[in-house]
């Protein structure tokens, strides 16, 4: 047995001991988390929400509202954090105080998803193109319509108004959440 094999064996042994010590026998299912490759591969893929999925910021059910949704998968978390509006996701990603390491962030391609009942069509939030200031409303009122390509975003802006921006052009003040949720008396 070579040195690398011994180190790998010791690492697996210590991971197993730690899992058993902290979570009992139920911790056996979590042993794959000891592998960095397994953690990043499974946690980065986008998921799909169901009728019970709620927004991690305000508890709103995603399926009850129109417009683009979002999800962030944080490293080490098995489940995504859902956002009932792309503005909420963007606000979370752009906050300078965001400390949790993000494995992936996804929004919906609204050129393919149904605006009133969006499902699927997930794209990388940092590669997406956004339309801010359009007449279309999301769950929080004014939203950031998300698209996989510039041509689709420009066509949307021509029809509904707004400004086309890439993720790198967005600033925190453009996705400020102090307007919608804070003044909604129904919440």
PDB file of N, CA, C and O in Angstrom, residues 26 42 62 64 71 122 126 130 136 165:
ATOM      1  N   UNK A  26     -27.597   7.121  11.495  1.00  0.00           N
ATOM      2  CA  UNK A  26     -28.210   7.851  10.379  1.00  0.00           C
ATOM      3  C   UNK A  26     -27.161   8.629   9.601  1.00  0.00           C
ATOM      4  O   UNK A  26     -27.370   8.970   8.448  1.00  0.00           O
ATOM      5  N   UNK A  42     -23.206  17.146  -6.782  1.00  0.00           N
ATOM      6  CA  UNK A  42     -24.624  16.997  -6.479  1.00  0.00           C
ATOM      7  C   UNK A  42     -25.245  18.302  -6.036  1.00  0.00           C
ATOM      8  O   UNK A  42     -26.417  18.540  -6.281  1.00  0.00           O
ATOM      9  N   UNK A  62     -43.855  29.383  -4.030  1.00  0.00           N
ATOM     10  CA  UNK A  62     -43.381  29.762  -5.354  1.00  0.00           C
ATOM     11  C   UNK A  62     -44.452  29.612  -6.429  1.00  0.00           C
ATOM     12  O   UNK A  62     -44.590  30.468  -7.299  1.00  0.00           O
ATOM     13  N   UNK A  64     -47.542  30.008  -6.394  1.00  0.00           N
ATOM     14  CA  UNK A  64     -48.700  30.907  -6.311  1.00  0.00           C
ATOM     15  C   UNK A  64     -48.501  32.230  -7.049  1.00  0.00           C
ATOM     16  O   UNK A  64     -49.426  33.037  -7.097  1.00  0.00           O
ATOM     17  N   UNK A  71     -33.039  30.010  -7.486  1.00  0.00           N
ATOM     18  CA  UNK A  71     -32.558  29.073  -6.472  1.00  0.00           C
ATOM     19  C   UNK A  71     -31.061  29.229  -6.311  1.00  0.00           C
ATOM     20  O   UNK A  71     -30.335  29.454  -7.272  1.00  0.00           O
ATOM     21  N   UNK A 122     -34.029  26.203 -16.172  1.00  0.00           N
ATOM     22  CA  UNK A 122     -33.054  26.865 -15.295  1.00  0.00           C
ATOM     23  C   UNK A 122     -31.778  27.188 -16.046  1.00  0.00           C
ATOM     24  O   UNK A 122     -31.284  26.390 -16.840  1.00  0.00           O
ATOM     25  N   UNK A 126     -25.503  33.845 -13.060  1.00  0.00           N
ATOM     26  CA  UNK A 126     -24.376  34.747 -13.326  1.00  0.00           C
ATOM     27  C   UNK A 126     -24.062  34.872 -14.814  1.00  0.00           C
ATOM     28  O   UNK A 126     -23.292  35.732 -15.212  1.00  0.00           O
ATOM     29  N   UNK A 130     -30.608  40.131 -18.012  1.00  0.00           N
ATOM     30  CA  UNK A 130     -31.799  40.564 -17.281  1.00  0.00           C
ATOM     31  C   UNK A 130     -32.421  41.801 -17.918  1.00  0.00           C
ATOM     32  O   UNK A 130     -31.722  42.625 -18.498  1.00  0.00           O
ATOM     33  N   UNK A 136     -43.908  44.022 -16.891  1.00  0.00           N
ATOM     34  CA  UNK A 136     -44.288  42.705 -16.363  1.00  0.00           C
ATOM     35  C   UNK A 136     -43.965  42.654 -14.881  1.00  0.00           C
ATOM     36  O   UNK A 136     -42.926  43.125 -14.434  1.00  0.00           O
ATOM     37  N   UNK A 165     -29.570  44.218 -19.157  1.00  0.00           N
ATOM     38  CA  UNK A 165     -28.295  44.245 -18.436  1.00  0.00           C
ATOM     39  C   UNK A 165     -27.761  42.825 -18.235  1.00  0.00           C
ATOM     40  O   UNK A 165     -28.531  41.903 -17.979  1.00  0.00           O
TER      41      UNK A 165
END
